[in-house]
Backbone as JSON, one array per atom type, in Angstrom:
{
  "sequence": "MALADIRKKIEQDAAGEAAKLLDEARKQVGVLNADADAEISKSKKYYDGLYAAEAPEVRRRAQIIANLDVKKLRLGAKQELIGRSFDGALTRLCKLAGDKYLAFMEKLLDQAVSSGDEELLVAAGEKRIDQAWLDKYNASRGKKLTLSAEKADIKGGFVLRKGRISTNCSLETLIHWLKDELESDVVKRLFDAE",
  "N": [[286.38, 80.95, -52.07], [284.33, 79.41, -49.89], [280.96, 78.28, -50.02], [279.67, 78.4, -47.55], [281.22, 80.23, -46.27], [280.72, 82.5, -47.76], [278.08, 82.83, -47.28], [278.17, 83.35, -44.52], [279.58, 85.73, -44.54], [277.76, 87.41, -45.85], [275.68, 87.39, -43.98], [276.98, 88.64, -41.85], [277.52, 91.15, -42.94], [274.9, 91.98, -43.39], [273.94, 92.0, -40.76], [275.56, 93.98, -39.71], [274.76, 96.16, -41.26], [272.06, 96.27, -40.5], [272.37, 96.91, -37.8], [273.5, 99.46, -38.08], [271.35, 100.79, -39.32], [269.45, 100.51, -37.3], [270.66, 101.98, -35.22], [270.66, 104.5, -36.41], [267.9, 104.88, -36.68], [267.21, 104.94, -34.01], [268.49, 107.28, -33.26], [267.02, 109.11, -34.79], [264.51, 108.77, -33.61], [265.11, 109.76, -31.09], [265.64, 112.45, -31.74], [263.12, 113.17, -32.77], [261.57, 112.75, -30.46], [262.69, 114.69, -28.79], [262.04, 117.0, -30.23], [259.22, 116.78, -30.09], [258.86, 116.94, -27.31], [259.78, 119.54, -26.92], [257.87, 120.94, -28.39], [255.57, 120.24, -26.96], [256.2, 121.41, -24.5], [256.3, 124.08, -25.29], [253.62, 124.46, -26.11], [252.35, 123.95, -23.69], [253.34, 126.07, -22.12], [252.2, 128.19, -23.54], [249.39, 127.7, -23.26], [249.21, 127.68, -20.46], [249.9, 130.32, -19.94], [247.81, 131.57, -21.29], [245.64, 130.6, -19.8], [246.3, 131.69, -17.31], [245.96, 134.37, -17.93], [243.27, 134.47, -18.65], [241.89, 133.3, -16.52], [241.1, 135.01, -14.26], [239.02, 136.48, -15.47], [237.27, 134.44, -16.22], [236.62, 133.44, -13.69], [235.4, 135.74, -12.66], [233.17, 135.99, -14.35], [231.87, 133.6, -13.73], [231.27, 134.12, -11.08], [229.49, 136.24, -11.4], [227.39, 134.95, -12.73], [226.7, 133.09, -10.75], [225.85, 134.86, -8.73], [223.63, 135.98, -10.02], [222.04, 133.71, -10.21], [221.56, 133.23, -7.5], [220.12, 135.55, -6.89], [217.87, 135.12, -8.51], [216.84, 132.84, -7.27], [216.25, 133.89, -4.74], [214.36, 135.82, -5.45], [212.39, 134.16, -6.5], [211.7, 132.76, -4.17], [210.75, 134.88, -2.63], [208.56, 135.67, -4.19], [207.02, 133.39, -3.94], [206.46, 133.46, -1.19], [204.98, 135.82, -1.09], [202.81, 135.09, -2.66], [201.83, 133.05, -1.02], [201.06, 134.61, 1.13], [198.88, 136.07, 0.09], [197.25, 133.92, -0.56], [196.81, 132.97, 2.01], [195.37, 135.12, 3.02], [193.06, 134.88, 1.5], [192.14, 132.4, 2.44], [191.64, 133.07, 5.11], [189.61, 134.97, 4.78], [187.62, 133.34, 3.7], [187.1, 131.78, 5.9], [185.96, 133.46, 7.74], [184.02, 134.37, 10.6], [180.55, 133.52, 10.77], [178.67, 135.79, 11.04], [180.33, 138.02, 10.52], [181.26, 137.38, 7.98], [178.85, 137.3, 6.52], [178.02, 139.96, 6.82], [180.03, 141.23, 5.39], [179.5, 140.14, 2.87], [176.98, 141.26, 2.41], [177.61, 144.0, 2.1], [179.22, 143.81, -0.15], [177.39, 142.77, -1.97], [175.57, 144.88, -2.05], [177.03, 146.75, -3.47], [177.38, 145.43, -5.89], [174.91, 144.75, -7.05], [172.73, 145.64, -9.66], [170.23, 145.76, -11.15], [168.53, 144.47, -9.4], [167.18, 142.14, -9.72], [168.76, 139.96, -10.15], [170.5, 136.78, -10.37], [171.95, 134.74, -7.91], [174.92, 133.03, -7.59], [176.64, 130.67, -5.71], [179.46, 129.13, -3.98], [180.05, 125.57, -4.13], [180.19, 124.35, -1.58], [179.09, 126.24, 0.08], [177.58, 127.39, 3.01], [176.67, 129.48, 4.48], [175.58, 131.62, 2.97], [172.45, 131.42, 2.15], [169.05, 130.59, 1.14], [167.32, 131.68, 3.07], [168.87, 133.74, 4.19], [169.2, 135.31, 1.9], [166.54, 135.99, 1.35], [166.01, 137.63, 3.54], [167.83, 139.67, 3.02], [166.77, 140.63, 0.57], [164.25, 141.57, 1.45], [164.98, 143.64, 3.19], [166.04, 145.48, 1.46], [164.44, 145.79, -0.71], [164.72, 144.2, -3.01], [164.83, 141.62, -5.6], [166.38, 139.3, -5.67], [167.54, 136.04, -6.57], [168.46, 132.77, -5.45], [170.58, 130.72, -7.1], [170.35, 127.34, -8.24], [172.46, 126.33, -9.48], [175.95, 125.95, -9.02], [178.85, 127.93, -8.37], [182.26, 127.81, -9.43], [184.08, 128.57, -7.19], [185.81, 129.73, -4.2], [184.78, 131.28, -2.19], [182.46, 133.99, -1.51], [180.48, 135.29, -4.21], [178.81, 134.94, -7.41], [177.2, 137.13, -9.43], [174.49, 137.05, -11.57], [172.81, 137.97, -14.52], [170.94, 137.04, -17.06], [173.1, 136.73, -19.73], [175.13, 138.09, -18.62], [177.58, 138.31, -16.18], [178.7, 139.09, -12.93], [181.55, 138.84, -11.25], [182.06, 138.3, -8.03], [183.65, 136.86, -6.42], [185.73, 135.76, -3.73], [188.29, 135.12, -4.51], [188.61, 136.63, -6.85], [188.4, 139.2, -5.8], [190.67, 139.3, -4.13], [192.61, 139.01, -6.1], [192.26, 141.42, -7.55], [192.99, 143.24, -5.59], [195.6, 142.59, -5.16], [197.62, 143.79, -6.83], [197.5, 146.39, -5.88], [198.12, 146.1, -3.17], [200.48, 144.68, -3.03], [203.06, 145.88, -2.87], [203.04, 146.87, -0.26], [202.8, 144.49, 1.17], [205.22, 143.31, 0.47], [206.99, 145.1, 1.74], [206.33, 144.63, 4.41], [206.94, 141.92, 4.71], [209.64, 141.73, 3.94], [211.13, 143.82, 4.95], [213.23, 143.87, 6.75], [215.44, 143.04, 5.39]],
  "CA": [[285.61, 81.02, -50.87], [283.31, 78.37, -49.86], [279.58, 78.75, -49.94], [279.37, 78.67, -46.16], [281.91, 81.47, -45.93], [279.99, 83.59, -48.43], [276.83, 83.01, -46.52], [278.55, 83.96, -43.25], [279.96, 87.12, -44.86], [276.52, 88.13, -46.16], [274.97, 87.55, -42.72], [277.71, 89.63, -41.06], [277.28, 92.45, -43.57], [273.5, 92.31, -43.14], [273.81, 92.32, -39.34], [276.19, 95.28, -39.52], [273.87, 97.15, -41.88], [270.87, 96.36, -39.65], [272.77, 97.63, -36.59], [273.63, 100.87, -38.46], [270.0, 101.3, -39.53], [268.81, 100.58, -36.0], [271.25, 103.12, -34.52], [270.17, 105.72, -37.04], [266.48, 105.0, -36.33], [267.17, 105.36, -32.6], [268.87, 108.7, -33.23], [265.88, 109.86, -35.31], [263.49, 108.73, -32.56], [265.57, 110.69, -30.06], [265.42, 113.81, -32.26], [261.67, 113.38, -32.82], [261.1, 112.89, -29.08], [263.14, 116.0, -28.3], [261.19, 118.0, -30.9], [257.87, 116.67, -29.53], [258.91, 117.48, -25.95], [259.9, 120.99, -27.06], [256.55, 121.42, -28.84], [254.67, 120.09, -25.81], [256.57, 122.43, -23.53], [255.89, 125.37, -25.86], [252.15, 124.51, -26.04], [251.98, 124.05, -22.28], [253.6, 127.45, -21.69], [251.22, 129.05, -24.19], [248.09, 127.51, -22.64], [249.31, 128.14, -19.07], [249.83, 131.78, -19.99], [246.45, 131.92, -21.68], [244.8, 130.33, -18.64], [246.6, 132.69, -16.28], [245.38, 135.64, -18.34], [241.82, 134.35, -18.72], [241.3, 132.76, -15.28], [240.35, 136.0, -13.49], [237.79, 136.81, -16.19], [236.39, 133.27, -16.11], [236.12, 133.45, -12.31], [234.5, 136.89, -12.53], [231.91, 135.64, -15.02], [231.24, 132.54, -12.94], [230.73, 134.79, -9.9], [228.31, 137.0, -11.85], [226.33, 133.98, -12.98], [226.28, 132.56, -9.45], [225.08, 135.92, -8.07], [222.33, 136.06, -10.69], [221.26, 132.53, -9.8], [221.12, 133.47, -6.11], [219.06, 136.57, -6.94], [216.67, 134.48, -9.06], [216.29, 131.97, -6.22], [215.65, 134.75, -3.71], [213.15, 136.41, -6.02], [211.39, 133.09, -6.54], [211.26, 132.5, -2.8], [209.93, 136.02, -2.22], [207.28, 135.59, -4.9], [206.25, 132.3, -3.33], [205.95, 133.95, 0.09], [203.93, 136.81, -1.37], [201.66, 134.29, -3.08], [201.28, 132.39, 0.17], [200.39, 135.64, 1.94], [197.57, 136.33, -0.49], [196.47, 132.69, -0.38], [196.41, 132.97, 3.41], [194.31, 136.11, 3.18], [191.86, 134.27, 0.92], [191.69, 131.37, 3.37], [191.07, 133.75, 6.29], [188.32, 135.55, 4.39], [186.66, 132.25, 3.55], [186.8, 131.22, 7.22], [185.42, 134.47, 8.65], [182.85, 133.94, 11.38], [179.33, 133.67, 9.98], [178.1, 137.14, 11.01], [181.27, 138.92, 9.83], [181.27, 136.99, 6.57], [177.59, 137.73, 5.91], [178.03, 141.43, 6.75], [180.91, 141.55, 4.27], [178.78, 139.77, 1.64], [175.92, 142.27, 2.21], [178.23, 145.21, 1.54], [179.66, 143.46, -1.5], [176.18, 142.63, -2.77], [175.03, 146.24, -2.23], [177.81, 147.41, -4.52], [177.36, 144.68, -7.14], [173.56, 144.64, -7.61], [172.37, 146.78, -10.5], [168.79, 145.81, -11.42], [167.81, 143.97, -8.24], [166.53, 140.85, -9.98], [169.79, 139.04, -10.61], [170.59, 135.45, -9.78], [173.16, 134.64, -7.09], [175.57, 131.72, -7.61], [177.62, 130.56, -4.63], [180.34, 127.95, -4.05], [179.37, 124.29, -3.89], [180.12, 124.05, -0.15], [178.65, 127.43, 0.82], [176.5, 127.11, 3.95], [176.23, 130.72, 5.13], [174.68, 132.34, 2.06], [171.38, 130.49, 1.8], [167.81, 131.25, 0.71], [166.8, 132.48, 4.19], [169.68, 134.97, 4.26], [168.91, 136.11, 0.71], [165.19, 136.54, 1.54], [166.16, 138.73, 4.51], [168.51, 140.75, 2.29], [165.8, 141.2, -0.39], [163.21, 142.29, 2.2], [165.53, 144.88, 3.76], [166.5, 146.41, 0.41], [163.46, 145.85, -1.78], [165.29, 143.54, -4.19], [164.22, 140.33, -5.95], [167.48, 138.4, -6.02], [167.24, 134.62, -6.37], [169.61, 131.9, -5.24], [170.63, 129.73, -8.18], [170.68, 125.95, -7.89], [173.79, 126.11, -10.09], [177.02, 126.39, -8.12], [180.01, 128.55, -9.04], [183.55, 127.2, -9.09], [184.78, 129.58, -6.4], [186.03, 129.32, -2.81], [183.94, 132.1, -1.33], [181.85, 135.11, -2.21], [179.38, 134.9, -5.08], [178.78, 135.45, -8.77], [175.87, 137.71, -9.68], [174.25, 136.83, -13.0], [171.52, 138.34, -15.13], [171.05, 136.64, -18.46], [174.45, 136.3, -20.11], [176.1, 138.98, -17.97], [177.94, 137.87, -14.83], [179.61, 139.92, -12.15], [182.29, 137.92, -10.38], [182.38, 138.87, -6.72], [184.27, 135.79, -5.62], [186.83, 136.25, -2.91], [189.5, 134.97, -5.31], [188.7, 137.79, -7.75], [188.68, 140.39, -4.98], [192.08, 139.23, -3.73], [193.4, 139.27, -7.32], [192.2, 142.85, -7.83], [193.73, 143.98, -4.56], [197.0, 142.16, -5.12], [198.48, 144.82, -7.42], [197.48, 147.55, -5.0], [198.68, 145.8, -1.85], [201.69, 143.87, -3.1], [204.24, 146.6, -2.37], [202.93, 146.92, 1.2], [203.1, 143.13, 1.64], [206.67, 143.14, 0.31], [207.65, 145.86, 2.81], [206.09, 143.96, 5.7], [207.62, 140.63, 4.75], [211.08, 141.76, 3.66], [211.68, 145.12, 5.35], [214.46, 143.68, 7.53], [216.58, 142.66, 4.52]],
  "C": [[284.48, 80.03, -50.95], [281.95, 79.02, -49.67], [279.21, 79.11, -48.51], [280.03, 79.98, -45.74], [281.19, 82.67, -46.54], [278.72, 83.89, -47.64], [277.11, 83.73, -45.2], [278.89, 85.43, -43.46], [278.72, 87.96, -45.11], [275.74, 88.39, -44.86], [275.64, 88.6, -41.85], [277.46, 91.03, -41.62], [275.85, 92.92, -43.29], [273.29, 92.72, -41.69], [274.42, 93.68, -39.07], [275.31, 96.4, -40.07], [272.62, 97.35, -41.02], [271.18, 97.14, -38.38], [272.89, 99.13, -36.88], [272.24, 101.5, -38.61], [269.27, 101.47, -38.19], [269.36, 101.74, -35.19], [270.73, 104.43, -35.08], [268.71, 105.96, -36.69], [266.34, 105.47, -34.88], [267.53, 106.84, -32.48], [267.69, 109.56, -33.7], [264.73, 109.9, -34.28], [263.85, 109.72, -31.46], [265.32, 112.14, -30.48], [263.93, 114.13, -32.28], [261.1, 113.56, -31.41], [261.49, 114.25, -28.51], [262.29, 117.1, -28.91], [259.78, 117.99, -30.32], [257.84, 117.25, -28.12], [258.98, 119.01, -25.98], [258.55, 121.6, -27.46], [255.53, 121.34, -27.71], [254.93, 121.17, -24.78], [256.12, 123.81, -24.0], [254.37, 125.53, -25.76], [251.69, 124.68, -24.6], [252.2, 125.46, -21.76], [252.56, 128.39, -22.27], [249.86, 128.95, -23.47], [248.1, 127.89, -21.15], [249.22, 129.66, -19.01], [248.43, 132.26, -20.33], [245.49, 131.71, -20.51], [245.02, 131.38, -17.56], [245.97, 134.04, -16.62], [243.85, 135.6, -18.29], [241.16, 133.93, -17.4], [240.55, 133.82, -14.47], [239.02, 136.37, -14.16], [236.78, 135.67, -16.1], [235.79, 133.21, -14.71], [235.11, 134.57, -12.1], [233.14, 136.58, -13.16], [231.16, 134.57, -14.25], [230.59, 133.15, -11.69], [229.46, 135.58, -10.26], [227.13, 136.06, -12.05], [225.8, 133.4, -11.66], [225.43, 133.59, -8.7], [223.7, 136.07, -8.69], [221.44, 134.89, -10.3], [220.73, 132.7, -8.38], [219.99, 134.49, -6.1], [217.77, 135.97, -7.48], [216.02, 133.58, -8.0], [215.61, 132.79, -5.13], [214.35, 135.35, -4.21], [212.04, 135.37, -6.08], [210.83, 132.8, -5.17], [210.36, 133.65, -2.31], [208.56, 135.98, -2.89], [206.4, 134.49, -4.32], [205.66, 132.75, -1.99], [204.83, 134.97, -0.09], [202.66, 136.08, -1.78], [201.0, 133.6, -1.91], [200.54, 133.38, 1.06], [198.99, 135.91, 1.41], [196.67, 135.1, -0.41], [195.97, 132.59, 1.05], [195.29, 133.96, 3.68], [192.99, 135.57, 2.64], [191.28, 133.22, 1.88], [191.03, 132.01, 4.6], [189.72, 134.38, 5.97], [187.25, 134.47, 4.28], [186.22, 131.7, 4.9], [186.31, 132.27, 8.22], [184.21, 133.91, 9.38], [181.6, 134.31, 10.6], [178.8, 135.09, 9.89], [179.02, 138.13, 10.31], [181.28, 138.65, 8.34], [180.01, 137.51, 5.88], [177.5, 139.25, 5.82], [178.9, 141.89, 5.58], [180.19, 141.26, 2.94], [177.65, 140.76, 1.35], [176.49, 143.52, 1.57], [178.67, 144.97, 0.1], [178.46, 143.37, -2.44], [175.56, 144.0, -3.04], [175.75, 146.94, -3.38], [177.65, 146.74, -5.88], [175.99, 144.67, -7.82], [173.27, 145.88, -8.45], [170.85, 146.84, -10.7], [167.96, 145.31, -10.24], [167.1, 142.66, -8.49], [167.52, 139.84, -10.55], [169.71, 137.7, -9.87], [171.95, 135.35, -9.07], [173.68, 133.2, -7.14], [176.63, 131.71, -6.51], [178.45, 129.3, -4.82], [179.56, 126.7, -3.68], [179.22, 124.0, -2.39], [179.62, 125.2, 0.69], [177.45, 127.1, 1.7], [175.93, 128.39, 4.56], [175.28, 131.54, 4.26], [173.64, 131.32, 1.59], [170.13, 131.28, 1.44], [167.25, 132.14, 1.82], [167.57, 133.8, 4.3], [169.35, 135.89, 3.09], [167.5, 136.73, 0.81], [165.24, 137.74, 2.49], [166.81, 139.94, 3.82], [167.52, 141.43, 1.34], [164.76, 142.05, 0.33], [163.74, 143.62, 2.72], [165.9, 145.9, 2.7], [165.53, 146.51, -0.77], [163.97, 145.25, -3.09], [164.56, 142.22, -4.43], [165.31, 139.36, -6.42], [167.05, 136.96, -5.75], [168.53, 133.85, -6.21], [169.56, 130.8, -6.29], [170.94, 128.35, -7.62], [172.05, 125.59, -8.45], [174.85, 126.67, -9.14], [178.18, 126.96, -8.95], [181.29, 127.85, -8.58], [184.43, 128.24, -8.4], [184.95, 129.05, -4.99], [185.12, 130.06, -1.85], [183.42, 133.28, -2.11], [180.72, 134.6, -3.08], [179.63, 135.42, -6.5], [177.34, 135.9, -8.99], [175.63, 137.61, -11.19], [172.85, 137.29, -13.38], [171.65, 138.05, -16.61], [172.45, 136.13, -18.73], [175.53, 137.16, -19.45], [176.31, 138.51, -16.53], [178.88, 138.88, -14.2], [180.26, 139.01, -11.13], [182.69, 138.65, -9.11], [182.95, 137.78, -5.82], [185.42, 136.39, -4.84], [188.16, 136.14, -3.66], [189.71, 136.19, -6.22], [189.02, 139.05, -6.96], [190.16, 140.43, -4.56], [192.97, 139.55, -4.94], [193.41, 140.76, -7.65], [193.03, 143.65, -6.83], [195.22, 143.68, -4.56], [197.94, 143.23, -5.67], [198.61, 146.03, -6.49], [198.24, 147.3, -3.69], [200.05, 145.12, -1.87], [202.92, 144.6, -2.56], [204.22, 146.7, -0.84], [203.26, 145.55, 1.8], [204.6, 142.88, 1.56], [207.41, 143.87, 1.43], [207.5, 145.14, 4.15], [206.86, 142.65, 5.8], [209.14, 140.76, 4.71], [211.75, 143.06, 4.07], [213.02, 144.97, 6.06], [215.66, 143.37, 6.65], [217.44, 143.83, 4.23]]
}
């Protein structure tokens, strides 16, 4: 046999062997693909079943959380409205007509004065409680209250001070004290229709 024939024979044998190996590899790929498809199908059925079983519970929990969020939002809105109501009451008290405001301050001062020689601190912009009004108050009640040049950081009312002891009669403090007492009534008036 000539060298060319031997070479041709080797190439034919190699090509035949390569074709066999390629066919076998294709068969193995087919088997592996079938196994993978079966495993994928099995996993999909498992997770679909798991989802079907869990979905109602997941939806129920999501609904509970959503309802809680809605309740929190409503509560926040209600608290804001209640706060606005008390802020509005404070604003209205601060804007009372001069004679009504001063009559209210007289009654408040009557209850707050203990020794009669305290110092009265008012808000920086206070125009109704002045020295003339305080002199009239002192004369009618036999007191010796003085109006301080120092201003209190309040919106209305006054702070009564003697030495290191202060009695806060600001309108903000009064509203704060009344808030606990009146809040349930305010809630009923604001949200009774719900």
